[in-house]
Amino acid sequence: MGVSFKEMVNRTIRAGMGEAARRRRGRVPRVLPHSFGFKPGADLDKLNQLVDELDVEAAADKLRGAAGDSSRRKRSRTRA
């Protein structure tokens, strides 16, 4: 055949993209925006505190794993 694998892949991709572009001459899809905001009364400070606690736990787990310590004590998360 005389064509390298890379050239054959590039030709195939170009051919596929060309066909897809020709077939896609229809209506443009409509995007409907939606607000996924927080509900009234949600305490964002508590949410940030939870994220911080999860980050600390993940870092501690990583350090424990590097040190070879298999014992793990579960801490209770802040509630309220």
mmCIF file of C-alpha atoms in Angstrom:
data_model
loop_
_atom_site.group_PDB
_atom_site.id
_atom_site.type_symbol
_atom_site.label_atom_id
_atom_site.label_comp_id
_atom_site.label_asym_id
_atom_site.label_seq_id
_atom_site.Cartn_x
_atom_site.Cartn_y
_atom_site.Cartn_z
ATOM 1 C CA MET A 1 0.000 0.000 0.000
ATOM 2 C CA GLY A 2 2.887 2.383 0.721
ATOM 3 C CA VAL A 3 1.074 4.589 3.287
ATOM 4 C CA SER A 4 2.281 4.882 6.894
ATOM 5 C CA PHE A 5 -0.030 4.016 9.766
ATOM 6 C CA LYS A 6 -0.017 7.643 10.941
ATOM 7 C CA GLU A 7 -0.996 8.911 7.485
ATOM 8 C CA MET A 8 -3.794 6.336 7.222
ATOM 9 C CA VAL A 9 -5.186 7.352 10.638
ATOM 10 C CA ASN A 10 -5.051 11.044 9.687
ATOM 11 C CA ARG A 11 -6.829 10.405 6.392
ATOM 12 C CA THR A 12 -9.523 8.369 8.139
ATOM 13 C CA ILE A 13 -10.098 11.068 10.751
ATOM 14 C CA ARG A 14 -10.272 13.806 8.110
ATOM 15 C CA ALA A 15 -12.723 11.775 6.037
ATOM 16 C CA GLY A 16 -14.927 11.113 9.065
ATOM 17 C CA MET A 17 -14.894 14.725 10.154
ATOM 18 C CA GLY A 18 -15.799 15.851 6.642
ATOM 19 C CA GLU A 19 -18.824 13.550 6.488
ATOM 20 C CA ALA A 20 -20.006 14.587 9.931
ATOM 21 C CA ALA A 21 -19.744 18.263 9.033
ATOM 22 C CA ARG A 22 -21.762 17.777 5.840
ATOM 23 C CA ARG A 23 -24.511 15.813 7.582
ATOM 24 C CA ARG A 24 -24.884 18.324 10.403
ATOM 25 C CA ARG A 25 -26.656 21.045 8.457
ATOM 26 C CA GLY A 26 -29.807 21.044 10.581
ATOM 27 C CA ARG A 27 -31.228 23.065 13.394
ATOM 28 C CA VAL A 28 -28.806 24.226 16.029
ATOM 29 C CA PRO A 29 -29.637 22.655 19.428
ATOM 30 C CA ARG A 30 -31.076 25.067 21.980
ATOM 31 C CA VAL A 31 -29.474 25.272 25.403
ATOM 32 C CA LEU A 32 -31.801 26.029 28.302
ATOM 33 C CA PRO A 33 -30.013 27.657 31.241
ATOM 34 C CA HIS A 34 -30.939 26.589 34.747
ATOM 35 C CA SER A 35 -29.853 27.983 38.088
ATOM 36 C CA PHE A 36 -28.540 25.315 40.447
ATOM 37 C CA GLY A 37 -28.029 27.767 43.284
ATOM 38 C CA PHE A 38 -28.166 26.934 46.963
ATOM 39 C CA LYS A 39 -31.508 26.734 48.686
ATOM 40 C CA PRO A 40 -32.416 29.504 51.129
ATOM 41 C CA GLY A 41 -31.041 28.763 54.580
ATOM 42 C CA ALA A 42 -27.987 26.805 53.382
ATOM 43 C CA ASP A 43 -25.003 27.850 55.489
ATOM 44 C CA LEU A 44 -22.112 28.209 53.037
ATOM 45 C CA ASP A 45 -19.624 28.604 55.902
ATOM 46 C CA LYS A 46 -20.456 25.069 57.036
ATOM 47 C CA LEU A 47 -20.019 23.821 53.481
ATOM 48 C CA ASN A 48 -16.544 25.397 53.288
ATOM 49 C CA GLN A 49 -15.686 23.897 56.685
ATOM 50 C CA LEU A 50 -16.687 20.436 55.436
ATOM 51 C CA VAL A 51 -14.521 20.821 52.328
ATOM 52 C CA ASP A 52 -11.575 21.862 54.518
ATOM 53 C CA GLU A 53 -12.071 18.837 56.791
ATOM 54 C CA LEU A 54 -12.218 16.485 53.820
ATOM 55 C CA ASP A 55 -9.018 17.999 52.416
ATOM 56 C CA VAL A 56 -7.241 17.522 55.754
ATOM 57 C CA GLU A 57 -8.437 13.892 55.959
ATOM 58 C CA ALA A 58 -7.227 13.196 52.427
ATOM 59 C CA ALA A 59 -3.807 14.710 53.165
ATOM 60 C CA ALA A 60 -3.530 12.724 56.416
ATOM 61 C CA ASP A 61 -4.461 9.504 54.588
ATOM 62 C CA LYS A 62 -1.826 10.223 51.965
ATOM 63 C CA LEU A 63 0.823 10.812 54.639
ATOM 64 C CA ARG A 64 -0.220 7.668 56.528
ATOM 65 C CA GLY A 65 -0.002 5.666 53.312
ATOM 66 C CA ALA A 66 3.484 6.990 52.610
ATOM 67 C CA ALA A 67 4.602 6.138 56.146
ATOM 68 C CA GLY A 68 3.134 2.622 55.932
ATOM 69 C CA ASP A 69 0.764 3.145 58.856
ATOM 70 C CA SER A 70 -2.269 0.945 58.305
ATOM 71 C CA SER A 71 -4.085 1.935 61.490
ATOM 72 C CA ARG A 72 -6.700 4.590 60.902
ATOM 73 C CA ARG A 73 -8.837 6.319 63.461
ATOM 74 C CA LYS A 74 -12.090 7.810 62.231
ATOM 75 C CA ARG A 75 -12.820 11.344 63.351
ATOM 76 C CA SER A 76 -16.365 12.511 63.529
ATOM 77 C CA ARG A 77 -17.150 15.462 61.293
ATOM 78 C CA THR A 78 -18.659 18.644 62.604
ATOM 79 C CA ARG A 79 -22.403 18.437 62.714
ATOM 80 C CA ALA A 80 -25.043 21.167 62.847
#
